[in-house]
Coordinates of C-alpha atoms in Angstrom, one line a residue:
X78 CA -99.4 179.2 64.3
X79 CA -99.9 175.5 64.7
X80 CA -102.7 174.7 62.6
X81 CA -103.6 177.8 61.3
X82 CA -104.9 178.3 57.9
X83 CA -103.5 180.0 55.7
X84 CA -103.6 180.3 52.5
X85 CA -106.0 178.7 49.4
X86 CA -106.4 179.3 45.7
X87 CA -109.9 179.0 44.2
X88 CA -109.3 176.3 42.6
X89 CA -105.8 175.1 42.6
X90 CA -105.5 172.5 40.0
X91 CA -106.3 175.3 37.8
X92 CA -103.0 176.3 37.3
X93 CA -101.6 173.2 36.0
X94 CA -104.9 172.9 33.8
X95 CA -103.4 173.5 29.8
X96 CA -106.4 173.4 28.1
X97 CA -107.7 175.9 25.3
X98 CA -109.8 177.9 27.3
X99 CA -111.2 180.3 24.4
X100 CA -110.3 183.1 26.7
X101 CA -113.0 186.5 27.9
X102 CA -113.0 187.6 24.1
X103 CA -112.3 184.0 22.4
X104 CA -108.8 184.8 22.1
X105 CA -108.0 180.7 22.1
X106 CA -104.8 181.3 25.1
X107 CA -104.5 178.9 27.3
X108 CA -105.4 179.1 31.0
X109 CA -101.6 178.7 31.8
X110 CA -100.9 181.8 29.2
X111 CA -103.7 183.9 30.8
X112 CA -102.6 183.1 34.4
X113 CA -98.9 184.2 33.2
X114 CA -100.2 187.5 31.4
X115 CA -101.5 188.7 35.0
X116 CA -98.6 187.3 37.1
X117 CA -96.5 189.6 34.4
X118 CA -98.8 192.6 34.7
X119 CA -98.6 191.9 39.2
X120 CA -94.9 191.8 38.9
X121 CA -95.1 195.1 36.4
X122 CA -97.4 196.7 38.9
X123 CA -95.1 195.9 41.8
X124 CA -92.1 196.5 40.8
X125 CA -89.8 194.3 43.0
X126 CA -90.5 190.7 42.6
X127 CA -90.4 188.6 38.6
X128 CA -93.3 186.8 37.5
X129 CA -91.2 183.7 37.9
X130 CA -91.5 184.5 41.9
X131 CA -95.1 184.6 41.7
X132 CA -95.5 181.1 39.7
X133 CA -93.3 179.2 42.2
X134 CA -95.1 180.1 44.7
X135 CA -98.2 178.3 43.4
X136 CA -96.7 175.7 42.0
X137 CA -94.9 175.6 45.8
X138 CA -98.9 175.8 46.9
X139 CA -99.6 172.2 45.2
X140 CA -95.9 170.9 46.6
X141 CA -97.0 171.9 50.3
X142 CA -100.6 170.8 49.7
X143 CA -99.2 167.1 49.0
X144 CA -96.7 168.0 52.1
X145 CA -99.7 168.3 54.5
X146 CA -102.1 165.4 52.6
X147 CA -105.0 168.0 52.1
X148 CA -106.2 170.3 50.2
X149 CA -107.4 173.7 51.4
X150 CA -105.9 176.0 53.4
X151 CA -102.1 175.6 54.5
X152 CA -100.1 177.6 57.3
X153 CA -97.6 180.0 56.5
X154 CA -94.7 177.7 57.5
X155 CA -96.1 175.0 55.7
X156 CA -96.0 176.9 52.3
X157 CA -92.6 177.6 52.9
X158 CA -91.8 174.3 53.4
X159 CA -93.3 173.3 50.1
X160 CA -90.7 176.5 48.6
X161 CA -87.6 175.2 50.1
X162 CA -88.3 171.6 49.0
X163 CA -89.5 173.0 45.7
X164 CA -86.4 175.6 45.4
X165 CA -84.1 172.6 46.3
X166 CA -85.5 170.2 43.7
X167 CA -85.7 172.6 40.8
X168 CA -82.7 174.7 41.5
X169 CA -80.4 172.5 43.7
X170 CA -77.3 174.4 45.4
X171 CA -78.4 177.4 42.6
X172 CA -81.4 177.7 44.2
X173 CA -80.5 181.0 46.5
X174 CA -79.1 183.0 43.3
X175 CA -82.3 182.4 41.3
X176 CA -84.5 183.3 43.8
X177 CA -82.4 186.5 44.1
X178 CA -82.9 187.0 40.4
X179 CA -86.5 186.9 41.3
X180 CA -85.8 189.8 44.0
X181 CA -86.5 187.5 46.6
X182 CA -83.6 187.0 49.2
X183 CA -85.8 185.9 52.5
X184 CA -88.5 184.0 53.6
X185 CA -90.4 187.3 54.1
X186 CA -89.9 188.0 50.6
X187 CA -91.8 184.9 49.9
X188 CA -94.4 186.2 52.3
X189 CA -94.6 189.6 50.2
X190 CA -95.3 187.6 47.2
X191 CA -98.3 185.5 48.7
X192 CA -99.9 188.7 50.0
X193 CA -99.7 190.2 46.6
X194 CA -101.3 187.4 45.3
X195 CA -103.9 187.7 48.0
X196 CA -104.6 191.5 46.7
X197 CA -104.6 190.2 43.4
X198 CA -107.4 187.7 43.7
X199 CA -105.2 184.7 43.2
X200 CA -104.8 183.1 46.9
X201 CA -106.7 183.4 49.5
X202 CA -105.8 184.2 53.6
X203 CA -107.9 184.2 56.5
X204 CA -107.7 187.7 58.8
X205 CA -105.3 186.4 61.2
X206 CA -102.9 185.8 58.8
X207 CA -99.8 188.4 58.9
X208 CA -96.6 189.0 56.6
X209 CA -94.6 187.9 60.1
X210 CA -95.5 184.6 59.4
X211 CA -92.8 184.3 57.1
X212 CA -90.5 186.5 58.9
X213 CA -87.0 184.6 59.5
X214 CA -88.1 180.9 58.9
X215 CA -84.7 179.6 57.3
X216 CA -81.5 181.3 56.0
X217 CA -81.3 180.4 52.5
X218 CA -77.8 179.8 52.6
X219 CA -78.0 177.5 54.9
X220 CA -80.8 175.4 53.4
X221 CA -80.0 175.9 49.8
X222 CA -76.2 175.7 49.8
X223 CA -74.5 175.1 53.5
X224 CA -76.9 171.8 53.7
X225 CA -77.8 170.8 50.0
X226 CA -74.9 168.0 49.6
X227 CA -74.6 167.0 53.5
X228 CA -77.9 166.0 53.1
X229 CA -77.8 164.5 49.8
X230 CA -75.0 161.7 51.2

């Protein structure tokens, strides 16, 4: 998986952009409100994972593009590295029980949630990319919890 791309948004800085946008019909939201409206309607659809699962993991996108000091595609590990270091900043030692609020409790969770967006339109993977990328990176007890103030000393 070394090197491999993996996964790219169209244009990434668009999700931070707050802008009036004027919307399709000139409804005046916001890009950020119409980005939310269809990560709630994906997480609707789905079923298993919150909208808040889908945001962090773009917002983890633009943590693990400044990880890797490019923009563009990013491997699978990669991404996950921008979620713990994400997860861990936002969420501390908590970090585990929101992401199981999210209905996400492993890496591969995480990896469900990109290829939804994928199917969505909102990232982008090449055709060697697989869900098993993801598969048992890191425990999250152990990087969220077991290691949070050990490695805050």
């Amino acid at each position: 998986m070394k090197g491999r791309p993996w996964v790219d948004s169209a244009d990434p800085a668009r999700h931070n952009e707050r802008q009036e946008t004027g919307g399709a019909e000139g409804d005046g939201m916001t890009e950020q409100g119409q980005l939310m409206q269809k990560l709630q309607a994906l997480a609707g659809a789905r079923g298993k994972y919150r909208a808040d699962a889908y945001l962090f993991v773009l917002n983890a996108l633009e943590r693990a593009y400044e990880l890797a000091d490019r923009r563009g595609h990013v491997t699978g590990p990669e991404l996950l590295e921008g979620i713990r270091r994400l997860g861990r900043e936002h969420f501390g030692p908590l970090a585990r029980d929101v992401f199981n609020a999210w209905g996400v409790s492993t890496t591969l969770d995480f990896g469900h949630v990109v290829f939804h967006l994928v199917e969505a339109g909102l990232l982008q993977k090449t055709p060697e990319d697989t869900l098993a990328d993801f598969a048992d990176r890191y425990d999250f007890q152990q990087v969220f919890e077991d290691g949070y103030f050990s490695s805050r000393s």
